[in-house]
């Protein structure tokens, strides 16, 4: 699968990008809260570990388009 077509990010992806585990979890949690606020109650699921890449980019303020995620 082409890495550039994957539009989700997980905690492990953020850890691979040198974020600490707690920071990565916090970013995923914030992204899930944003998605719920935008009208996607699906993201209230505690077991859901992937969030849209564009929401993570908004939180961290850095584009992840060139990064190899979900390897």
PDB file of N, CA and C in Angstrom, residues 16-70:
ATOM      1  N   UNK A  16       7.069   6.558  16.810  1.00  0.00           N
ATOM      2  CA  UNK A  16       8.111   6.398  15.793  1.00  0.00           C
ATOM      3  C   UNK A  16       8.662   7.743  15.329  1.00  0.00           C
ATOM      4  N   UNK A  17       7.854   8.795  15.465  1.00  0.00           N
ATOM      5  CA  UNK A  17       8.291  10.142  15.089  1.00  0.00           C
ATOM      6  C   UNK A  17       8.958  10.864  16.254  1.00  0.00           C
ATOM      7  N   UNK A  18       9.355  10.098  17.294  1.00  0.00           N
ATOM      8  CA  UNK A  18      10.118  10.583  18.454  1.00  0.00           C
ATOM      9  C   UNK A  18       9.278  11.322  19.491  1.00  0.00           C
ATOM     10  N   UNK A  19       7.972  11.116  19.500  1.00  0.00           N
ATOM     11  CA  UNK A  19       7.163  11.638  20.602  1.00  0.00           C
ATOM     12  C   UNK A  19       7.207  10.618  21.727  1.00  0.00           C
ATOM     13  N   UNK A  20       7.187  11.098  22.966  1.00  0.00           N
ATOM     14  CA  UNK A  20       7.165  10.192  24.104  1.00  0.00           C
ATOM     15  C   UNK A  20       5.800   9.511  24.171  1.00  0.00           C
ATOM     16  N   UNK A  21       5.729   8.315  24.752  1.00  0.00           N
ATOM     17  CA  UNK A  21       4.461   7.577  24.796  1.00  0.00           C
ATOM     18  C   UNK A  21       3.297   8.365  25.407  1.00  0.00           C
ATOM     19  N   UNK A  22       3.533   9.054  26.506  1.00  0.00           N
ATOM     20  CA  UNK A  22       2.446   9.815  27.127  1.00  0.00           C
ATOM     21  C   UNK A  22       2.004  10.972  26.227  1.00  0.00           C
ATOM     22  N   UNK A  23       2.958  11.640  25.604  1.00  0.00           N
ATOM     23  CA  UNK A  23       2.633  12.740  24.690  1.00  0.00           C
ATOM     24  C   UNK A  23       1.843  12.222  23.497  1.00  0.00           C
ATOM     25  N   UNK A  24       2.256  11.090  22.962  1.00  0.00           N
ATOM     26  CA  UNK A  24       1.544  10.493  21.823  1.00  0.00           C
ATOM     27  C   UNK A  24       0.111  10.142  22.219  1.00  0.00           C
ATOM     28  N   UNK A  25      -0.069   9.575  23.396  1.00  0.00           N
ATOM     29  CA  UNK A  25      -1.415   9.244  23.874  1.00  0.00           C
ATOM     30  C   UNK A  25      -2.269  10.494  24.034  1.00  0.00           C
ATOM     31  N   UNK A  26      -1.669  11.550  24.547  1.00  0.00           N
ATOM     32  CA  UNK A  26      -2.392  12.801  24.738  1.00  0.00           C
ATOM     33  C   UNK A  26      -2.831  13.394  23.407  1.00  0.00           C
ATOM     34  N   UNK A  27      -1.970  13.341  22.413  1.00  0.00           N
ATOM     35  CA  UNK A  27      -2.311  13.861  21.082  1.00  0.00           C
ATOM     36  C   UNK A  27      -3.470  13.061  20.488  1.00  0.00           C
ATOM     37  N   UNK A  28      -3.429  11.740  20.611  1.00  0.00           N
ATOM     38  CA  UNK A  28      -4.511  10.896  20.093  1.00  0.00           C
ATOM     39  C   UNK A  28      -5.809  11.210  20.834  1.00  0.00           C
ATOM     40  N   UNK A  29      -5.731  11.369  22.148  1.00  0.00           N
ATOM     41  CA  UNK A  29      -6.919  11.692  22.944  1.00  0.00           C
ATOM     42  C   UNK A  29      -7.509  13.032  22.520  1.00  0.00           C
ATOM     43  N   UNK A  30      -6.669  14.030  22.324  1.00  0.00           N
ATOM     44  CA  UNK A  30      -7.147  15.342  21.886  1.00  0.00           C
ATOM     45  C   UNK A  30      -7.795  15.248  20.504  1.00  0.00           C
ATOM     46  N   UNK A  31      -7.195  14.480  19.614  1.00  0.00           N
ATOM     47  CA  UNK A  31      -7.738  14.329  18.261  1.00  0.00           C
ATOM     48  C   UNK A  31      -9.111  13.659  18.310  1.00  0.00           C
ATOM     49  N   UNK A  32      -9.264  12.659  19.178  1.00  0.00           N
ATOM     50  CA  UNK A  32     -10.549  11.997  19.316  1.00  0.00           C
ATOM     51  C   UNK A  32     -11.602  12.964  19.852  1.00  0.00           C
ATOM     52  N   UNK A  33     -11.238  13.805  20.806  1.00  0.00           N
ATOM     53  CA  UNK A  33     -12.169  14.800  21.348  1.00  0.00           C
ATOM     54  C   UNK A  33     -12.598  15.786  20.267  1.00  0.00           C
ATOM     55  N   UNK A  34     -11.663  16.210  19.445  1.00  0.00           N
ATOM     56  CA  UNK A  34     -11.973  17.134  18.348  1.00  0.00           C
ATOM     57  C   UNK A  34     -12.942  16.478  17.372  1.00  0.00           C
ATOM     58  N   UNK A  35     -12.710  15.219  17.047  1.00  0.00           N
ATOM     59  CA  UNK A  35     -13.590  14.534  16.112  1.00  0.00           C
ATOM     60  C   UNK A  35     -15.004  14.386  16.682  1.00  0.00           C
ATOM     61  N   UNK A  36     -15.132  14.139  17.974  1.00  0.00           N
ATOM     62  CA  UNK A  36     -16.450  14.061  18.603  1.00  0.00           C
ATOM     63  C   UNK A  36     -17.137  15.418  18.535  1.00  0.00           C
ATOM     64  N   UNK A  37     -16.380  16.490  18.801  1.00  0.00           N
ATOM     65  CA  UNK A  37     -16.943  17.845  18.723  1.00  0.00           C
ATOM     66  C   UNK A  37     -17.400  18.171  17.306  1.00  0.00           C
ATOM     67  N   UNK A  38     -16.755  17.601  16.312  1.00  0.00           N
ATOM     68  CA  UNK A  38     -17.110  17.845  14.907  1.00  0.00           C
ATOM     69  C   UNK A  38     -18.273  16.967  14.449  1.00  0.00           C
ATOM     70  N   UNK A  39     -18.809  16.173  15.350  1.00  0.00           N
ATOM     71  CA  UNK A  39     -19.992  15.395  15.017  1.00  0.00           C
ATOM     72  C   UNK A  39     -19.746  13.946  14.653  1.00  0.00           C
ATOM     73  N   UNK A  40     -18.644  13.375  15.076  1.00  0.00           N
ATOM     74  CA  UNK A  40     -18.334  11.978  14.800  1.00  0.00           C
ATOM     75  C   UNK A  40     -18.289  11.194  16.114  1.00  0.00           C
ATOM     76  N   UNK A  41     -19.442  10.760  16.642  1.00  0.00           N
ATOM     77  CA  UNK A  41     -19.476  10.058  17.932  1.00  0.00           C
ATOM     78  C   UNK A  41     -18.723   8.729  17.910  1.00  0.00           C
ATOM     79  N   UNK A  42     -18.428   8.217  16.729  1.00  0.00           N
ATOM     80  CA  UNK A  42     -17.646   6.991  16.574  1.00  0.00           C
ATOM     81  C   UNK A  42     -16.326   7.080  17.350  1.00  0.00           C
ATOM     82  N   UNK A  43     -15.758   8.270  17.453  1.00  0.00           N
ATOM     83  CA  UNK A  43     -14.452   8.454  18.100  1.00  0.00           C
ATOM     84  C   UNK A  43     -14.528   8.471  19.614  1.00  0.00           C
ATOM     85  N   UNK A  44     -15.716   8.266  20.207  1.00  0.00           N
ATOM     86  CA  UNK A  44     -15.827   8.143  21.660  1.00  0.00           C
ATOM     87  C   UNK A  44     -15.416   6.750  22.132  1.00  0.00           C
ATOM     88  N   UNK A  45     -15.199   5.849  21.232  1.00  0.00           N
ATOM     89  CA  UNK A  45     -14.811   4.483  21.552  1.00  0.00           C
ATOM     90  C   UNK A  45     -13.397   4.455  22.122  1.00  0.00           C
ATOM     91  N   UNK A  46     -13.250   3.909  23.336  1.00  0.00           N
ATOM     92  CA  UNK A  46     -11.936   3.848  23.985  1.00  0.00           C
ATOM     93  C   UNK A  46     -10.957   2.935  23.256  1.00  0.00           C
ATOM     94  N   UNK A  47     -11.483   1.957  22.541  1.00  0.00           N
ATOM     95  CA  UNK A  47     -10.621   0.991  21.860  1.00  0.00           C
ATOM     96  C   UNK A  47     -10.125   1.476  20.505  1.00  0.00           C
ATOM     97  N   UNK A  48     -10.701   2.549  20.028  1.00  0.00           N
ATOM     98  CA  UNK A  48     -10.287   3.100  18.745  1.00  0.00           C
ATOM     99  C   UNK A  48      -8.937   3.798  18.912  1.00  0.00           C
ATOM    100  N   UNK A  49      -7.952   3.388  18.137  1.00  0.00           N
ATOM    101  CA  UNK A  49      -6.609   3.930  18.334  1.00  0.00           C
ATOM    102  C   UNK A  49      -6.079   4.729  17.143  1.00  0.00           C
ATOM    103  N   UNK A  50      -6.879   4.869  16.092  1.00  0.00           N
ATOM    104  CA  UNK A  50      -6.455   5.628  14.918  1.00  0.00           C
ATOM    105  C   UNK A  50      -7.319   6.865  14.766  1.00  0.00           C
ATOM    106  N   UNK A  51      -6.688   7.975  14.405  1.00  0.00           N
ATOM    107  CA  UNK A  51      -7.404   9.236  14.187  1.00  0.00           C
ATOM    108  C   UNK A  51      -6.947   9.829  12.858  1.00  0.00           C
ATOM    109  N   UNK A  52      -7.747  10.723  12.287  1.00  0.00           N
ATOM    110  CA  UNK A  52      -7.360  11.332  11.010  1.00  0.00           C
ATOM    111  C   UNK A  52      -6.051  12.116  11.113  1.00  0.00           C
ATOM    112  N   UNK A  53      -5.245  11.954  10.106  1.00  0.00           N
ATOM    113  CA  UNK A  53      -3.942  12.608  10.059  1.00  0.00           C
ATOM    114  C   UNK A  53      -4.074  14.129  10.106  1.00  0.00           C
ATOM    115  N   UNK A  54      -5.066  14.689   9.406  1.00  0.00           N
ATOM    116  CA  UNK A  54      -5.187  16.144   9.366  1.00  0.00           C
ATOM    117  C   UNK A  54      -5.498  16.738  10.747  1.00  0.00           C
ATOM    118  N   UNK A  55      -6.208  16.009  11.596  1.00  0.00           N
ATOM    119  CA  UNK A  55      -6.499  16.506  12.947  1.00  0.00           C
ATOM    120  C   UNK A  55      -5.215  16.510  13.787  1.00  0.00           C
ATOM    121  N   UNK A  56      -4.414  15.465  13.658  1.00  0.00           N
ATOM    122  CA  UNK A  56      -3.133  15.423  14.374  1.00  0.00           C
ATOM    123  C   UNK A  56      -2.234  16.562  13.902  1.00  0.00           C
ATOM    124  N   UNK A  57      -2.229  16.831  12.605  1.00  0.00           N
ATOM    125  CA  UNK A  57      -1.422  17.929  12.067  1.00  0.00           C
ATOM    126  C   UNK A  57      -1.871  19.269  12.654  1.00  0.00           C
ATOM    127  N   UNK A  58      -3.174  19.443  12.836  1.00  0.00           N
ATOM    128  CA  UNK A  58      -3.686  20.674  13.452  1.00  0.00           C
ATOM    129  C   UNK A  58      -3.192  20.810  14.886  1.00  0.00           C
ATOM    130  N   UNK A  59      -3.172  19.719  15.622  1.00  0.00           N
ATOM    131  CA  UNK A  59      -2.760  19.745  17.028  1.00  0.00           C
ATOM    132  C   UNK A  59      -1.276  20.042  17.167  1.00  0.00           C
ATOM    133  N   UNK A  60      -0.448  19.337  16.397  1.00  0.00           N
ATOM    134  CA  UNK A  60       1.000  19.507  16.571  1.00  0.00           C
ATOM    135  C   UNK A  60       1.570  20.640  15.733  1.00  0.00           C
ATOM    136  N   UNK A  61       0.807  21.108  14.751  1.00  0.00           N
ATOM    137  CA  UNK A  61       1.258  22.236  13.942  1.00  0.00           C
ATOM    138  C   UNK A  61       2.333  21.902  12.923  1.00  0.00           C
ATOM    139  N   UNK A  62       2.438  20.625  12.570  1.00  0.00           N
ATOM    140  CA  UNK A  62       3.450  20.171  11.615  1.00  0.00           C
ATOM    141  C   UNK A  62       2.776  19.247  10.609  1.00  0.00           C
ATOM    142  N   UNK A  63       3.129  19.382   9.353  1.00  0.00           N
ATOM    143  CA  UNK A  63       2.582  18.499   8.332  1.00  0.00           C
ATOM    144  C   UNK A  63       3.275  17.145   8.396  1.00  0.00           C
ATOM    145  N   UNK A  64       2.490  16.084   8.304  1.00  0.00           N
ATOM    146  CA  UNK A  64       3.037  14.725   8.322  1.00  0.00           C
ATOM    147  C   UNK A  64       2.978  14.094   6.942  1.00  0.00           C
ATOM    148  N   UNK A  65       2.770  14.872   5.922  1.00  0.00           N
ATOM    149  CA  UNK A  65       2.580  14.349   4.568  1.00  0.00           C
ATOM    150  C   UNK A  65       3.791  13.579   4.052  1.00  0.00           C
ATOM    151  N   UNK A  66       4.971  13.963   4.385  1.00  0.00           N
ATOM    152  CA  UNK A  66       6.159  13.284   3.880  1.00  0.00           C
ATOM    153  C   UNK A  66       6.668  12.183   4.788  1.00  0.00           C
ATOM    154  N   UNK A  67       6.027  11.992   5.937  1.00  0.00           N
ATOM    155  CA  UNK A  67       6.483  11.000   6.887  1.00  0.00           C
ATOM    156  C   UNK A  67       5.939   9.622   6.517  1.00  0.00           C
ATOM    157  N   UNK A  68       6.698   8.583   6.832  1.00  0.00           N
ATOM    158  CA  UNK A  68       6.264   7.216   6.590  1.00  0.00           C
ATOM    159  C   UNK A  68       5.552   6.720   7.834  1.00  0.00           C
ATOM    160  N   UNK A  69       4.225   6.708   7.773  1.00  0.00           N
ATOM    161  CA  UNK A  69       3.408   6.275   8.895  1.00  0.00           C
ATOM    162  C   UNK A  69       2.724   4.956   8.565  1.00  0.00           C
ATOM    163  N   UNK A  70       2.297   4.248   9.597  1.00  0.00           N
ATOM    164  CA  UNK A  70       1.566   2.983   9.462  1.00  0.00           C
ATOM    165  C   UNK A  70       2.349   1.958   8.654  1.00  0.00           C
TER     166      UNK A  70
END
